[in-house]
PDB file of C-alpha atoms in Angstrom:
ATOM      1  CA  MET A 207     -47.196  19.836 -53.645  1.00  0.00           C
ATOM      2  CA  ARG A 208     -46.317  17.221 -50.839  1.00  0.00           C
ATOM      3  CA  ILE A 209     -45.768  20.183 -48.025  1.00  0.00           C
ATOM      4  CA  LEU A 210     -44.652  19.015 -44.449  1.00  0.00           C
ATOM      5  CA  LEU A 211     -45.111  21.500 -41.507  1.00  0.00           C
ATOM      6  CA  VAL A 212     -42.112  21.532 -39.040  1.00  0.00           C
ATOM      7  CA  ASN A 213     -42.124  22.791 -35.160  1.00  0.00           C
ATOM      8  CA  HIS A 214     -40.435  21.855 -32.630  1.00  0.00           C
ATOM      9  CA  GLU A 215     -41.029  18.540 -30.634  1.00  0.00           C
ATOM     10  CA  THR A 216     -42.028  20.279 -27.419  1.00  0.00           C
ATOM     11  CA  ALA A 217     -44.402  22.481 -29.220  1.00  0.00           C
ATOM     12  CA  GLY A 218     -47.627  20.338 -28.421  1.00  0.00           C
ATOM     13  CA  ASP A 219     -46.714  21.009 -24.778  1.00  0.00           C
ATOM     14  CA  TRP A 220     -46.863  24.331 -24.628  1.00  0.00           C
ATOM     15  CA  GLY A 221     -49.487  24.884 -27.189  1.00  0.00           C
ATOM     16  CA  GLY A 222     -48.383  28.579 -28.355  1.00  0.00           C
ATOM     17  CA  GLY A 223     -48.977  30.332 -31.305  1.00  0.00           C
ATOM     18  CA  ASP A 224     -46.824  29.366 -33.053  1.00  0.00           C
ATOM     19  CA  GLY A 225     -48.786  25.894 -33.070  1.00  0.00           C
ATOM     20  CA  VAL A 226     -51.879  27.752 -33.752  1.00  0.00           C
ATOM     21  CA  GLN A 227     -49.603  29.453 -36.715  1.00  0.00           C
ATOM     22  CA  MET A 228     -48.817  26.080 -38.069  1.00  0.00           C
ATOM     23  CA  GLN A 229     -52.121  24.354 -38.158  1.00  0.00           C
ATOM     24  CA  GLU A 230     -53.947  27.007 -39.757  1.00  0.00           C
ATOM     25  CA  THR A 231     -51.221  27.547 -42.450  1.00  0.00           C
ATOM     26  CA  GLY A 232     -52.135  24.049 -42.983  1.00  0.00           C
ATOM     27  CA  LYS A 233     -55.879  24.154 -43.365  1.00  0.00           C
ATOM     28  CA  ARG A 234     -55.752  26.876 -46.165  1.00  0.00           C
ATOM     29  CA  LEU A 235     -53.020  25.193 -48.163  1.00  0.00           C
ATOM     30  CA  HIS A 236     -55.223  21.946 -47.542  1.00  0.00           C
ATOM     31  CA  GLN A 237     -58.150  24.083 -49.155  1.00  0.00           C
ATOM     32  CA  ARG A 238     -55.713  25.160 -52.039  1.00  0.00           C
ATOM     33  CA  GLY A 239     -54.972  21.241 -53.248  1.00  0.00           C
ATOM     34  CA  HIS A 240     -51.234  20.720 -51.712  1.00  0.00           C
ATOM     35  CA  GLU A 241     -51.402  17.616 -49.830  1.00  0.00           C
ATOM     36  CA  VAL A 242     -49.940  18.497 -46.268  1.00  0.00           C
ATOM     37  CA  ILE A 243     -48.587  17.130 -43.075  1.00  0.00           C
ATOM     38  CA  ALA A 244     -47.385  18.686 -40.029  1.00  0.00           C
ATOM     39  CA  VAL A 245     -45.443  17.062 -37.361  1.00  0.00           C
ATOM     40  CA  ASN A 246     -44.054  18.615 -34.213  1.00  0.00           C
ATOM     41  CA  SER A 247     -40.640  17.638 -34.631  1.00  0.00           C
ATOM     42  CA  ASP A 248     -36.547  18.180 -34.158  1.00  0.00           C
ATOM     43  CA  ASN A 249     -35.802  14.916 -36.624  1.00  0.00           C
ATOM     44  CA  PRO A 250     -38.482  15.140 -39.619  1.00  0.00           C
ATOM     45  CA  LYS A 251     -38.886  12.699 -42.373  1.00  0.00           C
ATOM     46  CA  VAL A 252     -38.302  15.160 -45.090  1.00  0.00           C
ATOM     47  CA  ARG A 253     -37.633  12.982 -47.856  1.00  0.00           C
ATOM     48  CA  GLY A 254     -40.050  12.507 -50.536  1.00  0.00           C
ATOM     49  CA  PHE A 255     -41.312  16.461 -49.704  1.00  0.00           C
ATOM     50  CA  ASP A 256     -41.323  19.038 -52.177  1.00  0.00           C
ATOM     51  CA  LEU A 257     -41.620  22.094 -49.626  1.00  0.00           C
ATOM     52  CA  VAL A 258     -40.889  22.078 -45.858  1.00  0.00           C
ATOM     53  CA  HIS A 259     -41.913  24.723 -43.680  1.00  0.00           C
ATOM     54  CA  ILE A 260     -39.966  25.519 -40.354  1.00  0.00           C
ATOM     55  CA  PHE A 261     -42.116  27.280 -37.862  1.00  0.00           C
ATOM     56  CA  ASN A 262     -40.469  28.977 -34.737  1.00  0.00           C
ATOM     57  CA  CYS A 263     -36.344  29.513 -34.752  1.00  0.00           C
ATOM     58  CA  ARG A 264     -36.194  30.674 -31.469  1.00  0.00           C
ATOM     59  CA  VAL A 265     -35.735  26.899 -30.035  1.00  0.00           C
ATOM     60  CA  GLU A 266     -31.948  26.767 -30.762  1.00  0.00           C
ATOM     61  CA  ARG A 267     -31.664  23.319 -30.788  1.00  0.00           C
ATOM     62  CA  SER A 268     -34.417  22.002 -32.309  1.00  0.00           C
ATOM     63  CA  PHE A 269     -33.857  24.016 -35.281  1.00  0.00           C
ATOM     64  CA  THR A 270     -30.164  23.422 -35.959  1.00  0.00           C
ATOM     65  CA  LYS A 271     -31.717  19.298 -35.849  1.00  0.00           C
ATOM     66  CA  GLN A 272     -34.577  20.761 -38.297  1.00  0.00           C
ATOM     67  CA  MET A 273     -32.462  22.449 -41.083  1.00  0.00           C
ATOM     68  CA  GLU A 274     -29.953  19.876 -41.164  1.00  0.00           C
ATOM     69  CA  CYS A 275     -32.494  17.169 -41.757  1.00  0.00           C
ATOM     70  CA  CYS A 276     -33.835  19.718 -44.882  1.00  0.00           C
ATOM     71  CA  ARG A 277     -30.084  20.253 -45.757  1.00  0.00           C
ATOM     72  CA  ASN A 278     -29.273  16.229 -46.056  1.00  0.00           C
ATOM     73  CA  GLU A 279     -32.014  15.846 -47.951  1.00  0.00           C
ATOM     74  CA  ASN A 280     -31.808  18.336 -50.291  1.00  0.00           C
ATOM     75  CA  VAL A 281     -35.413  19.708 -49.867  1.00  0.00           C
ATOM     76  CA  PRO A 282     -36.330  23.629 -50.094  1.00  0.00           C
ATOM     77  CA  VAL A 283     -37.467  25.221 -46.396  1.00  0.00           C
ATOM     78  CA  VAL A 284     -39.272  28.043 -45.826  1.00  0.00           C
ATOM     79  CA  VAL A 285     -39.165  29.831 -42.448  1.00  0.00           C
ATOM     80  CA  SER A 286     -41.463  31.319 -40.674  1.00  0.00           C
ATOM     81  CA  PRO A 287     -39.174  32.670 -37.927  1.00  0.00           C
ATOM     82  CA  ILE A 288     -42.069  34.159 -35.032  1.00  0.00           C
ATOM     83  CA  TRP A 289     -39.033  36.054 -34.115  1.00  0.00           C
ATOM     84  CA  MET A 290     -38.898  38.243 -30.714  1.00  0.00           C
ATOM     85  CA  SER A 291     -35.739  40.234 -29.564  1.00  0.00           C
ATOM     86  CA  LEU A 292     -35.837  37.747 -26.465  1.00  0.00           C
ATOM     87  CA  ALA A 293     -32.860  39.670 -24.795  1.00  0.00           C
ATOM     88  CA  ARG A 294     -35.364  42.200 -24.607  1.00  0.00           C
ATOM     89  CA  ALA A 295     -38.485  40.469 -23.793  1.00  0.00           C
ATOM     90  CA  ILE A 296     -36.797  39.087 -20.432  1.00  0.00           C
ATOM     91  CA  TRP A 297     -35.289  42.935 -19.404  1.00  0.00           C
ATOM     92  CA  GLY A 298     -39.274  44.179 -19.792  1.00  0.00           C
ATOM     93  CA  SER A 299     -41.140  40.664 -18.284  1.00  0.00           C
ATOM     94  CA  ARG A 300     -38.620  40.221 -15.655  1.00  0.00           C
ATOM     95  CA  GLY A 301     -37.986  43.801 -14.700  1.00  0.00           C
ATOM     96  CA  ALA A 302     -41.601  44.692 -14.346  1.00  0.00           C
ATOM     97  CA  LEU A 303     -42.097  41.869 -12.553  1.00  0.00           C
ATOM     98  CA  SER A 304     -39.358  41.960 -10.275  1.00  0.00           C
ATOM     99  CA  VAL A 305     -40.458  45.761  -9.931  1.00  0.00           C
ATOM    100  CA  LEU A 306     -43.994  45.143  -8.540  1.00  0.00           C
ATOM    101  CA  ASN A 307     -43.025  42.364  -6.447  1.00  0.00           C
ATOM    102  CA  HIS A 308     -40.544  44.993  -4.360  1.00  0.00           C
ATOM    103  CA  GLY A 309     -43.746  47.499  -4.370  1.00  0.00           C
ATOM    104  CA  ILE A 310     -46.142  44.548  -3.320  1.00  0.00           C
ATOM    105  CA  GLN A 311     -43.425  43.826  -0.173  1.00  0.00           C
ATOM    106  CA  CYS A 312     -42.190  47.261   0.719  1.00  0.00           C
ATOM    107  CA  GLY A 313     -45.243  49.752  -0.432  1.00  0.00           C
ATOM    108  CA  GLU A 314     -45.948  51.432  -3.552  1.00  0.00           C
ATOM    109  CA  SER A 315     -43.937  54.517  -2.619  1.00  0.00           C
ATOM    110  CA  SER A 316     -40.722  52.129  -2.764  1.00  0.00           C
ATOM    111  CA  ILE A 317     -40.652  51.396  -6.352  1.00  0.00           C
ATOM    112  CA  THR A 318     -41.153  55.432  -8.033  1.00  0.00           C
ATOM    113  CA  SER A 319     -37.950  55.740  -8.740  1.00  0.00           C
ATOM    114  CA  LEU A 320     -37.511  52.204 -10.138  1.00  0.00           C
ATOM    115  CA  MET A 321     -41.045  52.594 -12.203  1.00  0.00           C
ATOM    116  CA  ASN A 322     -39.075  55.762 -13.459  1.00  0.00           C
ATOM    117  CA  LYS A 323     -36.408  53.714 -15.041  1.00  0.00           C
ATOM    118  CA  LEU A 324     -38.720  51.121 -16.222  1.00  0.00           C
ATOM    119  CA  GLU A 325     -40.426  53.536 -18.153  1.00  0.00           C
ATOM    120  CA  ARG A 326     -37.119  55.450 -19.265  1.00  0.00           C
ATOM    121  CA  ARG A 327     -35.672  52.078 -20.055  1.00  0.00           C
ATOM    122  CA  GLU A 328     -33.132  52.862 -17.602  1.00  0.00           C
ATOM    123  CA  LEU A 329     -33.576  49.743 -15.580  1.00  0.00           C
ATOM    124  CA  ALA A 330     -30.396  47.440 -15.231  1.00  0.00           C
ATOM    125  CA  VAL A 331     -32.475  43.950 -13.942  1.00  0.00           C
ATOM    126  CA  ASN A 332     -30.321  41.183 -12.186  1.00  0.00           C
ATOM    127  CA  LEU A 333     -30.847  37.484 -13.523  1.00  0.00           C
ATOM    128  CA  GLY A 334     -28.262  36.443 -11.172  1.00  0.00           C
ATOM    129  CA  ASP A 335     -26.153  35.016 -13.867  1.00  0.00           C
ATOM    130  CA  SER A 336     -26.108  38.006 -15.834  1.00  0.00           C
ATOM    131  CA  ILE A 337     -27.891  41.388 -16.016  1.00  0.00           C
ATOM    132  CA  ALA A 338     -30.244  42.215 -18.501  1.00  0.00           C
ATOM    133  CA  TYR A 339     -30.367  45.922 -20.013  1.00  0.00           C
ATOM    134  CA  SER A 340     -33.630  47.517 -22.563  1.00  0.00           C
ATOM    135  CA  ASP A 341     -31.213  47.716 -25.228  1.00  0.00           C
ATOM    136  CA  GLY A 342     -30.597  43.539 -25.855  1.00  0.00           C
ATOM    137  CA  ARG A 343     -26.847  43.721 -24.980  1.00  0.00           C
ATOM    138  CA  ASP A 344     -25.111  40.132 -25.485  1.00  0.00           C
ATOM    139  CA  GLY A 345     -25.288  39.051 -21.711  1.00  0.00           C
ATOM    140  CA  SER A 346     -28.438  38.354 -21.481  1.00  0.00           C
ATOM    141  CA  TRP A 347     -29.565  36.632 -24.997  1.00  0.00           C
ATOM    142  CA  PRO A 348     -30.630  33.045 -23.934  1.00  0.00           C
ATOM    143  CA  LEU A 349     -29.329  31.192 -27.324  1.00  0.00           C
ATOM    144  CA  ASN A 350     -26.582  32.041 -30.167  1.00  0.00           C
ATOM    145  CA  ARG A 351     -27.718  34.821 -32.358  1.00  0.00           C
ATOM    146  CA  HIS A 352     -24.952  33.792 -34.728  1.00  0.00           C
ATOM    147  CA  THR A 353     -25.992  30.463 -35.226  1.00  0.00           C
ATOM    148  CA  ILE A 354     -29.571  31.157 -35.835  1.00  0.00           C
ATOM    149  CA  ARG A 355     -28.676  34.205 -38.063  1.00  0.00           C
ATOM    150  CA  ASP A 356     -26.312  31.203 -39.862  1.00  0.00           C
ATOM    151  CA  LEU A 357     -29.483  28.853 -40.190  1.00  0.00           C
ATOM    152  CA  LEU A 358     -32.042  31.359 -41.698  1.00  0.00           C
ATOM    153  CA  ARG A 359     -28.961  32.051 -44.385  1.00  0.00           C
ATOM    154  CA  GLU A 360     -29.809  28.716 -45.896  1.00  0.00           C
ATOM    155  CA  ALA A 361     -33.324  28.787 -46.049  1.00  0.00           C
ATOM    156  CA  ASP A 362     -34.724  29.496 -49.766  1.00  0.00           C
ATOM    157  CA  GLY A 363     -37.151  31.987 -47.499  1.00  0.00           C
ATOM    158  CA  LEU A 364     -38.386  33.473 -44.770  1.00  0.00           C
ATOM    159  CA  LEU A 365     -42.111  34.591 -44.189  1.00  0.00           C
ATOM    160  CA  PRO A 366     -42.136  37.201 -41.120  1.00  0.00           C
ATOM    161  CA  ASN A 367     -45.582  37.787 -39.669  1.00  0.00           C
ATOM    162  CA  SER A 368     -44.828  41.932 -40.295  1.00  0.00           C
ATOM    163  CA  LEU A 369     -42.366  44.467 -40.629  1.00  0.00           C
ATOM    164  CA  LEU A 370     -41.639  44.734 -37.431  1.00  0.00           C
ATOM    165  CA  GLU A 371     -40.879  41.429 -37.004  1.00  0.00           C
ATOM    166  CA  LEU A 372     -38.641  41.430 -40.532  1.00  0.00           C
ATOM    167  CA  GLN A 373     -36.875  45.010 -38.946  1.00  0.00           C
ATOM    168  CA  SER A 374     -36.212  42.655 -35.451  1.00  0.00           C
ATOM    169  CA  ILE A 375     -34.213  39.992 -37.190  1.00  0.00           C
ATOM    170  CA  ARG A 376     -32.424  42.259 -38.979  1.00  0.00           C
ATOM    171  CA  ASN A 377     -31.066  43.867 -36.100  1.00  0.00           C
ATOM    172  CA  ASP A 378     -31.015  41.109 -33.500  1.00  0.00           C
ATOM    173  CA  LEU A 379     -29.177  38.560 -35.787  1.00  0.00           C
ATOM    174  CA  GLN A 380     -27.771  40.787 -38.583  1.00  0.00           C
ATOM    175  CA  TRP A 381     -29.537  39.146 -41.397  1.00  0.00           C
ATOM    176  CA  ASP A 382     -28.895  40.393 -44.514  1.00  0.00           C
ATOM    177  CA  GLY A 383     -31.112  38.171 -46.627  1.00  0.00           C
ATOM    178  CA  ASP A 384     -33.461  39.617 -49.521  1.00  0.00           C
ATOM    179  CA  CYS A 385     -35.675  36.600 -50.158  1.00  0.00           C
ATOM    180  CA  PHE A 386     -38.652  37.224 -47.829  1.00  0.00           C
ATOM    181  CA  GLU A 387     -42.580  37.750 -47.867  1.00  0.00           C
ATOM    182  CA  ILE A 388     -43.815  39.392 -45.102  1.00  0.00           C
ATOM    183  CA  ALA A 389     -47.087  36.608 -43.808  1.00  0.00           C
ATOM    184  CA  HIS A 390     -49.462  38.778 -42.004  1.00  0.00           C
ATOM    185  CA  TYR A 391     -51.418  37.075 -39.335  1.00  0.00           C
ATOM    186  CA  GLY A 392     -54.641  36.248 -40.133  1.00  0.00           C
ATOM    187  CA  VAL A 393     -58.306  36.352 -38.063  1.00  0.00           C
ATOM    188  CA  ASP A 394     -60.940  33.815 -38.244  1.00  0.00           C
ATOM    189  CA  PRO A 395     -64.030  35.227 -38.958  1.00  0.00           C
ATOM    190  CA  ALA A 396     -66.094  32.443 -37.889  1.00  0.00           C
ATOM    191  CA  LEU A 397     -65.006  33.072 -34.383  1.00  0.00           C
ATOM    192  CA  PHE A 398     -64.948  36.942 -34.208  1.00  0.00           C
ATOM    193  CA  LEU A 399     -67.225  38.126 -36.815  1.00  0.00           C
ATOM    194  CA  ASP A 400     -70.787  38.802 -35.108  1.00  0.00           C
ATOM    195  CA  ALA A 401     -69.620  37.238 -31.622  1.00  0.00           C
ATOM    196  CA  ASP A 402     -72.187  36.716 -29.464  1.00  0.00           C
ATOM    197  CA  PRO A 403     -71.552  38.372 -25.725  1.00  0.00           C
ATOM    198  CA  ASN A 404     -74.134  37.017 -23.508  1.00  0.00           C
ATOM    199  CA  PRO A 405     -72.451  33.817 -23.000  1.00  0.00           C
ATOM    200  CA  PHE A 406     -69.551  35.891 -21.801  1.00  0.00           C
ATOM    201  CA  ARG A 407     -71.392  37.879 -19.992  1.00  0.00           C
ATOM    202  CA  LYS A 408     -73.775  35.424 -18.092  1.00  0.00           C
ATOM    203  CA  HIS A 409     -70.459  33.034 -17.057  1.00  0.00           C
ATOM    204  CA  THR A 410     -68.933  36.101 -16.192  1.00  0.00           C
ATOM    205  CA  GLN A 411     -71.670  38.174 -14.934  1.00  0.00           C
ATOM    206  CA  ILE A 412     -69.911  41.590 -15.916  1.00  0.00           C
ATOM    207  CA  GLN A 413     -72.406  43.361 -17.473  1.00  0.00           C
ATOM    208  CA  GLY A 414     -70.541  46.775 -17.923  1.00  0.00           C
ATOM    209  CA  PRO A 415     -66.801  47.657 -19.389  1.00  0.00           C
ATOM    210  CA  PHE A 416     -64.188  45.646 -18.770  1.00  0.00           C
ATOM    211  CA  VAL A 417     -60.592  44.647 -19.985  1.00  0.00           C
ATOM    212  CA  MET A 418     -59.990  41.869 -21.097  1.00  0.00           C
ATOM    213  CA  GLN A 419     -56.548  39.902 -22.113  1.00  0.00           C
ATOM    214  CA  ALA A 420     -56.165  36.518 -23.605  1.00  0.00           C
ATOM    215  CA  GLY A 421     -52.815  34.827 -23.581  1.00  0.00           C
ATOM    216  CA  ARG A 422     -50.787  32.652 -21.377  1.00  0.00           C
ATOM    217  CA  ILE A 423     -50.489  33.456 -17.817  1.00  0.00           C
ATOM    218  CA  GLU A 424     -46.757  34.202 -17.614  1.00  0.00           C
ATOM    219  CA  PRO A 425     -44.138  36.923 -16.842  1.00  0.00           C
ATOM    220  CA  SER A 426     -43.775  37.966 -21.057  1.00  0.00           C
ATOM    221  CA  LYS A 427     -47.377  38.882 -21.374  1.00  0.00           C
ATOM    222  CA  ASN A 428     -47.319  40.964 -17.889  1.00  0.00           C
ATOM    223  CA  GLN A 429     -50.693  40.553 -16.612  1.00  0.00           C
ATOM    224  CA  ALA A 430     -49.136  41.713 -13.669  1.00  0.00           C
ATOM    225  CA  MET A 431     -48.598  45.126 -15.101  1.00  0.00           C
ATOM    226  CA  LEU A 432     -52.250  45.464 -16.696  1.00  0.00           C
ATOM    227  CA  CYS A 433     -53.727  44.552 -13.014  1.00  0.00           C
ATOM    228  CA  TRP A 434     -50.989  47.009 -11.439  1.00  0.00           C
ATOM    229  CA  ALA A 435     -52.169  49.794 -13.651  1.00  0.00           C
ATOM    230  CA  LEU A 436     -55.977  49.445 -13.057  1.00  0.00           C
ATOM    231  CA  LYS A 437     -55.660  48.185  -9.216  1.00  0.00           C
ATOM    232  CA  ASP A 438     -56.686  51.997  -8.217  1.00  0.00           C
ATOM    233  CA  THR A 439     -60.104  52.014 -10.957  1.00  0.00           C
ATOM    234  CA  ASN A 440     -63.137  49.343 -10.546  1.00  0.00           C
ATOM    235  CA  MET A 441     -62.892  47.844 -13.842  1.00  0.00           C
ATOM    236  CA  PRO A 442     -63.043  44.855 -13.974  1.00  0.00           C
ATOM    237  CA  ILE A 443     -59.791  42.677 -15.372  1.00  0.00           C
ATOM    238  CA  VAL A 444     -60.389  39.077 -17.241  1.00  0.00           C
ATOM    239  CA  LEU A 445     -57.615  37.363 -18.209  1.00  0.00           C
ATOM    240  CA  ILE A 446     -58.341  33.940 -20.391  1.00  0.00           C
ATOM    241  CA  GLY A 447     -55.019  31.513 -20.768  1.00  0.00           C
ATOM    242  CA  SER A 448     -53.246  28.361 -19.673  1.00  0.00           C
ATOM    243  CA  LYS A 449     -51.206  29.240 -16.387  1.00  0.00           C
ATOM    244  CA  LYS A 450     -48.645  25.863 -17.625  1.00  0.00           C
ATOM    245  CA  HIS A 451     -45.615  25.814 -17.192  1.00  0.00           C
ATOM    246  CA  TRP A 452     -45.691  28.934 -14.985  1.00  0.00           C
TER     247      TRP A 452
END
């Protein structure tokens, strides 16, 4: 088969997990004898392909154009939504950061009640033009969920990465389709099996236990709360990730 893998046109600038997933999917499809081309484009040239596989439906403008291209050429399309509850993510990340900033400025004792509200998911987060709540009610969504739902209904199949993601798609978008397959995240054994810790320990000079988090340094990854949680310990923290765009 000739298969076109598509991500939004700015994916290369971000270097996120959607790009990694597309790259690794392409490798495995090629190993199975398929002809695979991967592009970051909002207007992919889909004519002549047997199948289009779109990664990441959360960039609404891009996803709309990509699906239109497939529709116009009558090419079958499957989607890896890489979906998350964006309103809930905004509530958690912005809420945690706001509380911690207040604690840094006014002292730890000033945020005890705010921390309790955050833990109980009762905190209302002021975003300036809207209020974010833990239940993800409509006001704080940065996209049109009805549009994304309708586009996903046009797809010939969905490939969520977990049952949790599938349930989130159903709850957040009211997607009611039944053509899907769970495509679990994979792990590259060449990278992670029998890894040698010595180069890392030599580089960091850390010889004992430590806590490590790998991922882009940004509010949604919540490195700030990790550091706050461990601030009264002697445990070294290693953060691995780019700060680009933040």
